[in-house]
Amino acid sequence: AAQLLHKLNKNILLQVFIAGNHLTVADVVYYVTLHPIVSAWNDRERNIDQNITRWFDHVQHQPEIRQSKDALPLVAINVDVPVEEKKKPAAPAPAEGKPEKAGEAKGAKQEPKGKQAPEAPKKDEAGPSSGEASEGKGKGKGKGQQPDQPAKGKGKPAAAAAPKADEGEPLGALDVSRLEIRVGRIIKCDRHPDPEVKALYVEEIDVGEEKPRQVVSGLANFIPLEEMQGHRVALLCNLKPSKLRGVMSHAMVLAASNADHTQVELVQPPEGAAPGERIFVQGYAGGFEKVIKKETLDEVLKDLRSDEQTPPQATYKGVALMTSKGPCVVKSIKSGGIK
């Protein structure tokens, strides 16, 4: 039973419901089956299978579940349990009486009798000492540099640093997972300060960070200013900051447009989705680049479109852009490109 639970926990890592984007019979069957198990779990056990816990808590609060005449009692779940950090195993102590390897002994290496010890290396050939690393000229960049680092130009070159991924996740394939799309909320929107620039808005958007992000968007000809205020948006956050007509922009608001670009509508996360939550697409897991490359962005954006549902959902290759509260939608534009 434990193995089946762990397998289910792994399978629903990026899913809101068991199958599809809405509550189905599969969710109800699993919910009823797991209710006595999850009810008996303590906080630590719920933290181990935290994807099941997240899914279970989401399902038990669905209106269809709560309004049923046979509704099971709510299970109180503490969502603030800290994740336990795995402790690194201590290095094994050397066996008693076992001689240390060459170069590991604390004292100076003894030379066989009759042989003269080699001369100490000259100062300009020796590696930097701990004092030189922090004080000597040209020996380091300051305190904290390791004394055994090779001198510049000597030894093997250092490996290139991997692009930063989300919360330690490895980078995904060249797909939508490379985009850092997060839920945002517009807290202030004004026209561009240059009165001659008619097409641009300047927004301050809460994306769950310490300060709101300033974003410049070319939406002024399509969406009324009053409609922008307080609106939930899908915000592409890992663009390189750039100036648009003299004003810095630190992200991009995603919007759908019709074929001739005469109508534009915001991509809107569902009510209850928290600012800063990462928007995902089921089946496309992976971390994102700290700053996405233009060619990667262009390749991914061509597969972002609204679908034919009512209201239309924002999709990547036909799969909905999702949050913990459901899919992202647009107001009315069907089969429209999103960027």
mmCIF file of C-alpha atoms in Angstrom:
data_model
loop_
_atom_site.group_PDB
_atom_site.id
_atom_site.type_symbol
_atom_site.label_atom_id
_atom_site.label_comp_id
_atom_site.label_asym_id
_atom_site.label_seq_id
_atom_site.Cartn_x
_atom_site.Cartn_y
_atom_site.Cartn_z
ATOM 1 C CA ALA A 1 0.000 0.000 0.000
ATOM 2 C CA ALA A 2 2.830 2.385 0.847
ATOM 3 C CA GLN A 3 4.438 1.831 -2.565
ATOM 4 C CA LEU A 4 1.143 2.575 -4.329
ATOM 5 C CA LEU A 5 0.759 5.800 -2.334
ATOM 6 C CA HIS A 6 4.299 6.908 -3.186
ATOM 7 C CA LYS A 7 3.649 6.147 -6.870
ATOM 8 C CA LEU A 8 0.433 8.184 -6.821
ATOM 9 C CA ASN A 9 2.268 11.010 -5.015
ATOM 10 C CA LYS A 10 4.855 11.085 -7.806
ATOM 11 C CA ASN A 11 2.300 10.895 -10.611
ATOM 12 C CA ILE A 12 0.301 13.940 -9.453
ATOM 13 C CA LEU A 13 3.325 16.195 -8.923
ATOM 14 C CA LEU A 14 2.163 18.665 -11.594
ATOM 15 C CA GLN A 15 -1.551 17.838 -11.603
ATOM 16 C CA VAL A 16 -4.433 19.662 -9.983
ATOM 17 C CA PHE A 17 -6.829 16.741 -10.518
ATOM 18 C CA ILE A 18 -6.256 13.040 -11.191
ATOM 19 C CA ALA A 19 -7.337 13.282 -14.834
ATOM 20 C CA GLY A 20 -7.784 16.438 -16.880
ATOM 21 C CA ASN A 21 -8.292 19.973 -15.672
ATOM 22 C CA HIS A 22 -11.546 19.465 -13.779
ATOM 23 C CA LEU A 23 -12.977 17.307 -11.010
ATOM 24 C CA THR A 24 -13.901 13.865 -12.402
ATOM 25 C CA VAL A 25 -15.205 10.529 -11.123
ATOM 26 C CA ALA A 26 -11.568 9.442 -10.716
ATOM 27 C CA ASP A 27 -10.994 12.205 -8.150
ATOM 28 C CA VAL A 28 -14.138 11.233 -6.222
ATOM 29 C CA VAL A 29 -13.170 7.536 -6.119
ATOM 30 C CA TYR A 30 -9.612 8.290 -4.955
ATOM 31 C CA TYR A 31 -10.896 10.847 -2.437
ATOM 32 C CA VAL A 32 -13.334 8.406 -0.827
ATOM 33 C CA THR A 33 -10.699 5.649 -0.803
ATOM 34 C CA LEU A 34 -7.956 7.824 0.687
ATOM 35 C CA HIS A 35 -10.135 9.687 3.209
ATOM 36 C CA PRO A 36 -9.559 7.224 6.109
ATOM 37 C CA ILE A 37 -5.843 7.021 5.293
ATOM 38 C CA VAL A 38 -5.232 10.780 5.115
ATOM 39 C CA SER A 39 -7.408 11.279 8.218
ATOM 40 C CA ALA A 40 -5.104 8.968 10.170
ATOM 41 C CA TRP A 41 -1.863 10.569 8.955
ATOM 42 C CA ASN A 42 0.073 12.877 11.242
ATOM 43 C CA ASP A 43 1.719 16.067 9.958
ATOM 44 C CA ARG A 44 4.989 14.285 9.207
ATOM 45 C CA GLU A 45 3.286 11.580 7.119
ATOM 46 C CA ARG A 46 1.292 14.205 5.198
ATOM 47 C CA ASN A 47 4.531 16.048 4.482
ATOM 48 C CA ILE A 48 6.162 12.889 3.071
ATOM 49 C CA ASP A 49 3.376 12.449 0.489
ATOM 50 C CA GLN A 50 2.746 16.161 0.145
ATOM 51 C CA ASN A 51 1.392 15.983 -3.448
ATOM 52 C CA ILE A 52 -1.394 13.666 -2.265
ATOM 53 C CA THR A 53 -2.014 15.991 0.693
ATOM 54 C CA ARG A 54 -2.245 19.044 -1.602
ATOM 55 C CA TRP A 55 -4.573 17.256 -4.032
ATOM 56 C CA PHE A 56 -6.740 15.807 -1.219
ATOM 57 C CA ASP A 57 -7.188 19.188 0.482
ATOM 58 C CA HIS A 58 -8.070 20.806 -2.868
ATOM 59 C CA VAL A 59 -10.649 18.103 -3.715
ATOM 60 C CA GLN A 60 -12.294 18.054 -0.292
ATOM 61 C CA HIS A 61 -13.097 21.773 -0.629
ATOM 62 C CA GLN A 62 -14.661 21.469 -4.099
ATOM 63 C CA PRO A 63 -18.359 22.596 -4.081
ATOM 64 C CA GLU A 64 -19.448 19.296 -5.649
ATOM 65 C CA ILE A 65 -17.895 17.388 -2.739
ATOM 66 C CA ARG A 66 -19.060 19.660 0.047
ATOM 67 C CA GLN A 67 -22.646 19.942 -1.216
ATOM 68 C CA SER A 68 -23.120 16.183 -1.546
ATOM 69 C CA LYS A 69 -25.615 14.691 0.919
ATOM 70 C CA ASP A 70 -23.049 11.956 1.666
ATOM 71 C CA ALA A 71 -20.168 14.395 2.128
ATOM 72 C CA LEU A 72 -17.338 13.029 4.244
ATOM 73 C CA PRO A 73 -16.083 15.214 7.104
ATOM 74 C CA LEU A 74 -13.370 17.744 6.318
ATOM 75 C CA VAL A 75 -9.864 16.692 7.327
ATOM 76 C CA ALA A 76 -7.954 19.492 9.080
ATOM 77 C CA ILE A 77 -4.614 19.813 7.291
ATOM 78 C CA ASN A 78 -1.765 21.979 8.531
ATOM 79 C CA VAL A 79 -0.136 23.489 5.442
ATOM 80 C CA ASP A 80 2.640 25.202 7.408
ATOM 81 C CA VAL A 81 4.638 22.086 8.329
ATOM 82 C CA PRO A 82 8.295 22.773 7.459
ATOM 83 C CA VAL A 83 10.027 20.379 5.092
ATOM 84 C CA GLU A 84 12.571 18.214 6.904
ATOM 85 C CA GLU A 85 16.096 18.624 5.594
ATOM 86 C CA LYS A 86 18.073 15.465 5.034
ATOM 87 C CA LYS A 87 21.270 15.435 7.064
ATOM 88 C CA LYS A 88 24.445 14.573 5.232
ATOM 89 C CA PRO A 89 26.104 11.417 6.608
ATOM 90 C CA ALA A 90 29.261 12.071 8.578
ATOM 91 C CA ALA A 91 32.516 11.119 6.900
ATOM 92 C CA PRO A 92 33.833 7.765 8.241
ATOM 93 C CA ALA A 93 36.700 8.083 10.689
ATOM 94 C CA PRO A 94 40.010 6.525 9.554
ATOM 95 C CA ALA A 95 40.637 3.044 10.945
ATOM 96 C CA GLU A 96 42.730 3.043 14.100
ATOM 97 C CA GLY A 97 46.346 2.323 13.409
ATOM 98 C CA LYS A 98 45.886 2.571 9.636
ATOM 99 C CA PRO A 99 48.561 4.810 8.050
ATOM 100 C CA GLU A 100 47.265 7.921 6.335
ATOM 101 C CA LYS A 101 47.615 8.343 2.597
ATOM 102 C CA ALA A 102 50.502 10.274 1.184
ATOM 103 C CA GLY A 103 49.852 14.016 1.349
ATOM 104 C CA GLU A 104 47.305 13.669 4.188
ATOM 105 C CA ALA A 105 49.662 13.438 7.128
ATOM 106 C CA LYS A 106 49.755 16.489 9.327
ATOM 107 C CA GLY A 107 53.481 16.503 9.797
ATOM 108 C CA ALA A 108 56.190 16.860 7.186
ATOM 109 C CA LYS A 109 56.881 13.791 5.038
ATOM 110 C CA GLN A 110 59.969 11.940 6.227
ATOM 111 C CA GLU A 111 62.647 11.235 3.625
ATOM 112 C CA PRO A 112 64.624 7.987 3.534
ATOM 113 C CA LYS A 113 67.916 8.154 5.363
ATOM 114 C CA GLY A 114 70.761 9.320 3.202
ATOM 115 C CA LYS A 115 68.574 11.306 0.800
ATOM 116 C CA GLN A 116 68.432 15.042 0.958
ATOM 117 C CA ALA A 117 64.927 16.543 1.262
ATOM 118 C CA PRO A 118 63.885 18.479 -1.864
ATOM 119 C CA GLU A 119 64.052 22.230 -1.766
ATOM 120 C CA ALA A 120 60.891 24.095 -0.870
ATOM 121 C CA PRO A 121 59.241 25.623 -3.940
ATOM 122 C CA LYS A 122 60.017 29.213 -4.642
ATOM 123 C CA LYS A 123 57.488 31.801 -3.528
ATOM 124 C CA ASP A 124 56.318 32.618 -7.055
ATOM 125 C CA GLU A 125 55.749 28.906 -7.801
ATOM 126 C CA ALA A 126 53.887 27.942 -4.663
ATOM 127 C CA GLY A 127 50.105 28.021 -4.339
ATOM 128 C CA PRO A 128 48.699 30.964 -2.327
ATOM 129 C CA SER A 129 48.697 30.606 1.427
ATOM 130 C CA SER A 130 45.663 31.542 3.494
ATOM 131 C CA GLY A 131 47.332 34.826 4.347
ATOM 132 C CA GLU A 132 48.166 35.553 0.743
ATOM 133 C CA ALA A 133 44.603 34.800 -0.337
ATOM 134 C CA SER A 134 43.305 37.627 1.808
ATOM 135 C CA GLU A 135 46.228 40.074 1.905
ATOM 136 C CA GLY A 136 48.868 39.340 -0.759
ATOM 137 C CA LYS A 137 48.923 41.237 -4.022
ATOM 138 C CA GLY A 138 47.458 39.314 -6.928
ATOM 139 C CA LYS A 139 46.864 36.194 -4.848
ATOM 140 C CA GLY A 140 43.116 36.286 -4.390
ATOM 141 C CA LYS A 141 40.041 38.433 -4.322
ATOM 142 C CA GLY A 142 39.646 38.704 -0.579
ATOM 143 C CA LYS A 143 38.858 36.668 2.482
ATOM 144 C CA GLY A 144 37.064 33.406 1.967
ATOM 145 C CA GLN A 145 38.909 32.342 -1.209
ATOM 146 C CA GLN A 146 40.166 28.781 -0.930
ATOM 147 C CA PRO A 147 43.956 28.616 -0.562
ATOM 148 C CA ASP A 148 44.245 25.527 -2.753
ATOM 149 C CA GLN A 149 42.672 27.043 -5.863
ATOM 150 C CA PRO A 150 44.949 26.789 -8.916
ATOM 151 C CA ALA A 151 46.595 29.952 -10.147
ATOM 152 C CA LYS A 152 44.993 31.603 -13.152
ATOM 153 C CA GLY A 153 45.987 29.918 -16.390
ATOM 154 C CA LYS A 154 47.196 26.710 -14.696
ATOM 155 C CA GLY A 155 45.420 23.399 -14.306
ATOM 156 C CA LYS A 156 42.117 22.349 -15.811
ATOM 157 C CA PRO A 157 39.615 25.078 -16.719
ATOM 158 C CA ALA A 158 36.579 25.343 -14.428
ATOM 159 C CA ALA A 159 33.327 23.873 -15.754
ATOM 160 C CA ALA A 160 30.735 26.382 -16.954
ATOM 161 C CA ALA A 161 27.975 27.046 -14.445
ATOM 162 C CA ALA A 162 24.605 25.502 -15.355
ATOM 163 C CA PRO A 163 21.681 27.925 -15.896
ATOM 164 C CA LYS A 164 19.704 28.477 -12.711
ATOM 165 C CA ALA A 165 16.614 26.283 -12.349
ATOM 166 C CA ASP A 166 13.487 26.707 -10.282
ATOM 167 C CA GLU A 167 14.029 25.507 -6.690
ATOM 168 C CA GLY A 168 16.858 23.193 -7.694
ATOM 169 C CA GLU A 169 14.963 21.485 -10.534
ATOM 170 C CA PRO A 170 17.013 20.514 -13.608
ATOM 171 C CA LEU A 171 16.217 22.412 -16.785
ATOM 172 C CA GLY A 172 13.475 20.861 -18.880
ATOM 173 C CA ALA A 173 13.524 20.273 -22.627
ATOM 174 C CA LEU A 174 13.175 23.201 -25.019
ATOM 175 C CA ASP A 175 9.513 23.734 -24.197
ATOM 176 C CA VAL A 176 7.191 25.831 -22.033
ATOM 177 C CA SER A 177 8.936 24.708 -18.830
ATOM 178 C CA ARG A 178 11.800 27.079 -19.736
ATOM 179 C CA LEU A 179 9.420 30.023 -19.192
ATOM 180 C CA GLU A 180 9.033 31.423 -15.688
ATOM 181 C CA ILE A 181 5.331 32.318 -15.883
ATOM 182 C CA ARG A 182 3.816 33.425 -12.571
ATOM 183 C CA VAL A 183 0.500 34.717 -11.310
ATOM 184 C CA GLY A 184 0.534 38.511 -10.961
ATOM 185 C CA ARG A 185 -1.903 41.184 -9.848
ATOM 186 C CA ILE A 186 -1.805 44.718 -11.239
ATOM 187 C CA ILE A 187 -1.776 47.106 -8.283
ATOM 188 C CA LYS A 188 -1.241 50.260 -10.339
ATOM 189 C CA CYS A 189 -1.477 51.113 -14.025
ATOM 190 C CA ASP A 190 -0.775 54.432 -15.749
ATOM 191 C CA ARG A 191 -0.143 55.629 -19.254
ATOM 192 C CA HIS A 192 3.463 56.006 -20.388
ATOM 193 C CA PRO A 193 4.915 59.266 -18.996
ATOM 194 C CA ASP A 194 5.787 60.467 -22.503
ATOM 195 C CA PRO A 195 2.513 62.029 -23.789
ATOM 196 C CA GLU A 196 3.523 61.205 -27.368
ATOM 197 C CA VAL A 197 3.605 57.469 -26.557
ATOM 198 C CA LYS A 198 -0.031 56.458 -26.905
ATOM 199 C CA ALA A 199 0.225 52.666 -27.071
ATOM 200 C CA LEU A 200 2.033 51.826 -23.810
ATOM 201 C CA TYR A 201 0.948 51.313 -20.208
ATOM 202 C CA VAL A 202 3.313 51.263 -17.236
ATOM 203 C CA GLU A 203 2.136 48.844 -14.545
ATOM 204 C CA GLU A 204 3.255 47.896 -11.054
ATOM 205 C CA ILE A 205 2.516 44.196 -10.628
ATOM 206 C CA ASP A 206 2.538 42.147 -7.435
ATOM 207 C CA VAL A 207 4.214 38.832 -8.232
ATOM 208 C CA GLY A 208 4.819 37.645 -4.670
ATOM 209 C CA GLU A 209 8.187 39.372 -4.328
ATOM 210 C CA GLU A 210 9.358 41.978 -1.814
ATOM 211 C CA LYS A 211 8.544 44.789 -4.235
ATOM 212 C CA PRO A 212 6.157 44.923 -7.220
ATOM 213 C CA ARG A 213 7.692 44.672 -10.678
ATOM 214 C CA GLN A 214 7.516 47.592 -13.075
ATOM 215 C CA VAL A 215 6.287 46.377 -16.461
ATOM 216 C CA VAL A 216 5.712 48.250 -19.725
ATOM 217 C CA SER A 217 2.972 46.761 -21.940
ATOM 218 C CA GLY A 218 1.683 47.661 -25.397
ATOM 219 C CA LEU A 219 -1.959 47.277 -24.373
ATOM 220 C CA ALA A 220 -3.219 50.859 -24.258
ATOM 221 C CA ASN A 221 -4.909 50.676 -27.675
ATOM 222 C CA PHE A 222 -6.833 47.510 -26.764
ATOM 223 C CA ILE A 223 -7.719 47.396 -23.056
ATOM 224 C CA PRO A 224 -9.223 50.334 -21.127
ATOM 225 C CA LEU A 225 -7.127 51.715 -18.296
ATOM 226 C CA GLU A 226 -9.827 51.078 -15.688
ATOM 227 C CA GLU A 227 -10.012 47.410 -16.720
ATOM 228 C CA MET A 228 -6.291 46.980 -16.068
ATOM 229 C CA GLN A 229 -6.493 48.113 -12.436
ATOM 230 C CA GLY A 230 -6.461 45.158 -10.026
ATOM 231 C CA HIS A 231 -6.544 42.620 -12.853
ATOM 232 C CA ARG A 232 -4.965 39.174 -12.372
ATOM 233 C CA VAL A 233 -2.405 38.456 -15.101
ATOM 234 C CA ALA A 234 0.010 35.773 -16.272
ATOM 235 C CA LEU A 235 3.439 37.372 -16.090
ATOM 236 C CA LEU A 236 6.538 36.118 -17.935
ATOM 237 C CA CYS A 237 9.238 36.887 -15.388
ATOM 238 C CA ASN A 238 12.556 35.598 -16.774
ATOM 239 C CA LEU A 239 13.023 38.120 -19.555
ATOM 240 C CA LYS A 240 16.089 40.331 -19.586
ATOM 241 C CA PRO A 241 15.068 43.762 -18.189
ATOM 242 C CA SER A 242 14.940 46.360 -20.960
ATOM 243 C CA LYS A 243 13.913 49.956 -21.639
ATOM 244 C CA LEU A 244 10.780 50.641 -23.644
ATOM 245 C CA ARG A 245 10.665 54.275 -24.733
ATOM 246 C CA GLY A 246 12.852 55.258 -21.782
ATOM 247 C CA VAL A 247 11.086 53.255 -19.043
ATOM 248 C CA MET A 248 12.534 50.025 -17.593
ATOM 249 C CA SER A 249 10.386 46.907 -17.927
ATOM 250 C CA HIS A 250 11.108 43.813 -15.812
ATOM 251 C CA ALA A 251 8.621 41.265 -17.220
ATOM 252 C CA MET A 252 5.948 40.765 -19.884
ATOM 253 C CA VAL A 253 2.164 40.522 -19.468
ATOM 254 C CA LEU A 254 0.805 37.633 -21.568
ATOM 255 C CA ALA A 255 -2.188 38.393 -23.788
ATOM 256 C CA ALA A 256 -4.063 36.685 -26.623
ATOM 257 C CA SER A 257 -4.830 38.361 -29.938
ATOM 258 C CA ASN A 258 -6.936 37.509 -32.969
ATOM 259 C CA ALA A 259 -5.439 36.798 -36.391
ATOM 260 C CA ASP A 260 -5.299 40.406 -37.617
ATOM 261 C CA HIS A 261 -4.299 41.754 -34.187
ATOM 262 C CA THR A 262 -7.310 44.053 -33.918
ATOM 263 C CA GLN A 263 -8.456 42.504 -30.639
ATOM 264 C CA VAL A 264 -6.268 41.736 -27.606
ATOM 265 C CA GLU A 265 -7.276 40.159 -24.246
ATOM 266 C CA LEU A 266 -5.330 39.415 -21.088
ATOM 267 C CA VAL A 267 -4.502 35.849 -20.064
ATOM 268 C CA GLN A 268 -6.197 35.617 -16.678
ATOM 269 C CA PRO A 269 -5.386 33.159 -13.859
ATOM 270 C CA PRO A 270 -8.414 31.971 -11.858
ATOM 271 C CA GLU A 271 -9.691 33.693 -8.746
ATOM 272 C CA GLY A 272 -7.823 32.557 -5.641
ATOM 273 C CA ALA A 273 -4.506 31.917 -7.414
ATOM 274 C CA ALA A 274 -1.889 33.667 -5.295
ATOM 275 C CA PRO A 275 0.531 36.242 -6.747
ATOM 276 C CA GLY A 276 3.879 34.554 -7.298
ATOM 277 C CA GLU A 277 2.503 31.057 -7.910
ATOM 278 C CA ARG A 278 4.232 29.443 -10.870
ATOM 279 C CA ILE A 279 1.912 28.637 -13.769
ATOM 280 C CA PHE A 280 2.608 25.183 -15.234
ATOM 281 C CA VAL A 281 1.561 22.911 -18.074
ATOM 282 C CA GLN A 282 0.856 19.275 -17.250
ATOM 283 C CA GLY A 283 3.445 16.973 -18.830
ATOM 284 C CA TYR A 284 6.099 19.683 -19.201
ATOM 285 C CA ALA A 285 8.124 19.617 -15.979
ATOM 286 C CA GLY A 286 11.467 21.268 -15.357
ATOM 287 C CA GLY A 287 13.257 24.363 -14.163
ATOM 288 C CA PHE A 288 13.526 27.637 -16.035
ATOM 289 C CA GLU A 289 16.520 29.678 -17.138
ATOM 290 C CA LYS A 290 17.347 32.714 -15.024
ATOM 291 C CA VAL A 291 17.240 34.831 -18.176
ATOM 292 C CA ILE A 292 15.606 33.173 -21.162
ATOM 293 C CA LYS A 293 17.314 33.398 -24.545
ATOM 294 C CA LYS A 294 15.410 35.153 -27.339
ATOM 295 C CA GLU A 295 15.590 32.160 -29.667
ATOM 296 C CA THR A 296 14.182 29.905 -26.921
ATOM 297 C CA LEU A 297 11.385 32.368 -26.216
ATOM 298 C CA ASP A 298 10.435 32.667 -29.892
ATOM 299 C CA GLU A 299 10.368 28.878 -30.258
ATOM 300 C CA VAL A 300 8.060 28.392 -27.252
ATOM 301 C CA LEU A 301 5.718 31.339 -27.878
ATOM 302 C CA LYS A 302 4.654 30.024 -31.284
ATOM 303 C CA ASP A 303 2.876 27.120 -29.505
ATOM 304 C CA LEU A 304 1.034 29.281 -26.939
ATOM 305 C CA ARG A 305 -2.585 29.736 -28.068
ATOM 306 C CA SER A 306 -6.115 30.054 -26.749
ATOM 307 C CA ASP A 307 -8.343 27.054 -27.465
ATOM 308 C CA GLU A 308 -11.939 26.662 -28.669
ATOM 309 C CA GLN A 309 -13.641 26.295 -25.266
ATOM 310 C CA THR A 310 -15.945 28.853 -23.659
ATOM 311 C CA PRO A 311 -14.292 30.719 -22.086
ATOM 312 C CA PRO A 312 -11.160 29.900 -24.082
ATOM 313 C CA GLN A 313 -8.275 28.433 -22.083
ATOM 314 C CA ALA A 314 -4.673 29.526 -22.575
ATOM 315 C CA THR A 315 -2.757 26.467 -23.781
ATOM 316 C CA TYR A 316 0.658 25.199 -24.835
ATOM 317 C CA LYS A 317 0.366 22.638 -27.652
ATOM 318 C CA GLY A 318 -3.266 22.159 -26.654
ATOM 319 C CA VAL A 319 -2.619 21.605 -22.921
ATOM 320 C CA ALA A 320 -3.952 24.224 -20.491
ATOM 321 C CA LEU A 321 -1.769 26.652 -18.540
ATOM 322 C CA MET A 322 -2.655 25.671 -14.969
ATOM 323 C CA THR A 323 -2.538 26.998 -11.408
ATOM 324 C CA SER A 324 -3.474 25.299 -8.157
ATOM 325 C CA LYS A 325 -6.949 26.849 -8.562
ATOM 326 C CA GLY A 326 -7.533 25.825 -12.165
ATOM 327 C CA PRO A 327 -6.683 26.865 -15.739
ATOM 328 C CA CYS A 328 -5.831 30.315 -17.089
ATOM 329 C CA VAL A 329 -8.385 31.717 -19.549
ATOM 330 C CA VAL A 330 -9.004 34.643 -21.890
ATOM 331 C CA LYS A 331 -12.269 36.535 -22.221
ATOM 332 C CA SER A 332 -13.466 35.499 -25.682
ATOM 333 C CA ILE A 333 -10.690 35.157 -28.306
ATOM 334 C CA LYS A 334 -10.559 31.590 -29.650
ATOM 335 C CA SER A 335 -7.546 30.106 -31.464
ATOM 336 C CA GLY A 336 -5.590 33.292 -30.818
ATOM 337 C CA GLY A 337 -1.828 33.550 -30.503
ATOM 338 C CA ILE A 338 -0.490 34.363 -27.030
ATOM 339 C CA LYS A 339 2.558 36.483 -26.261
#
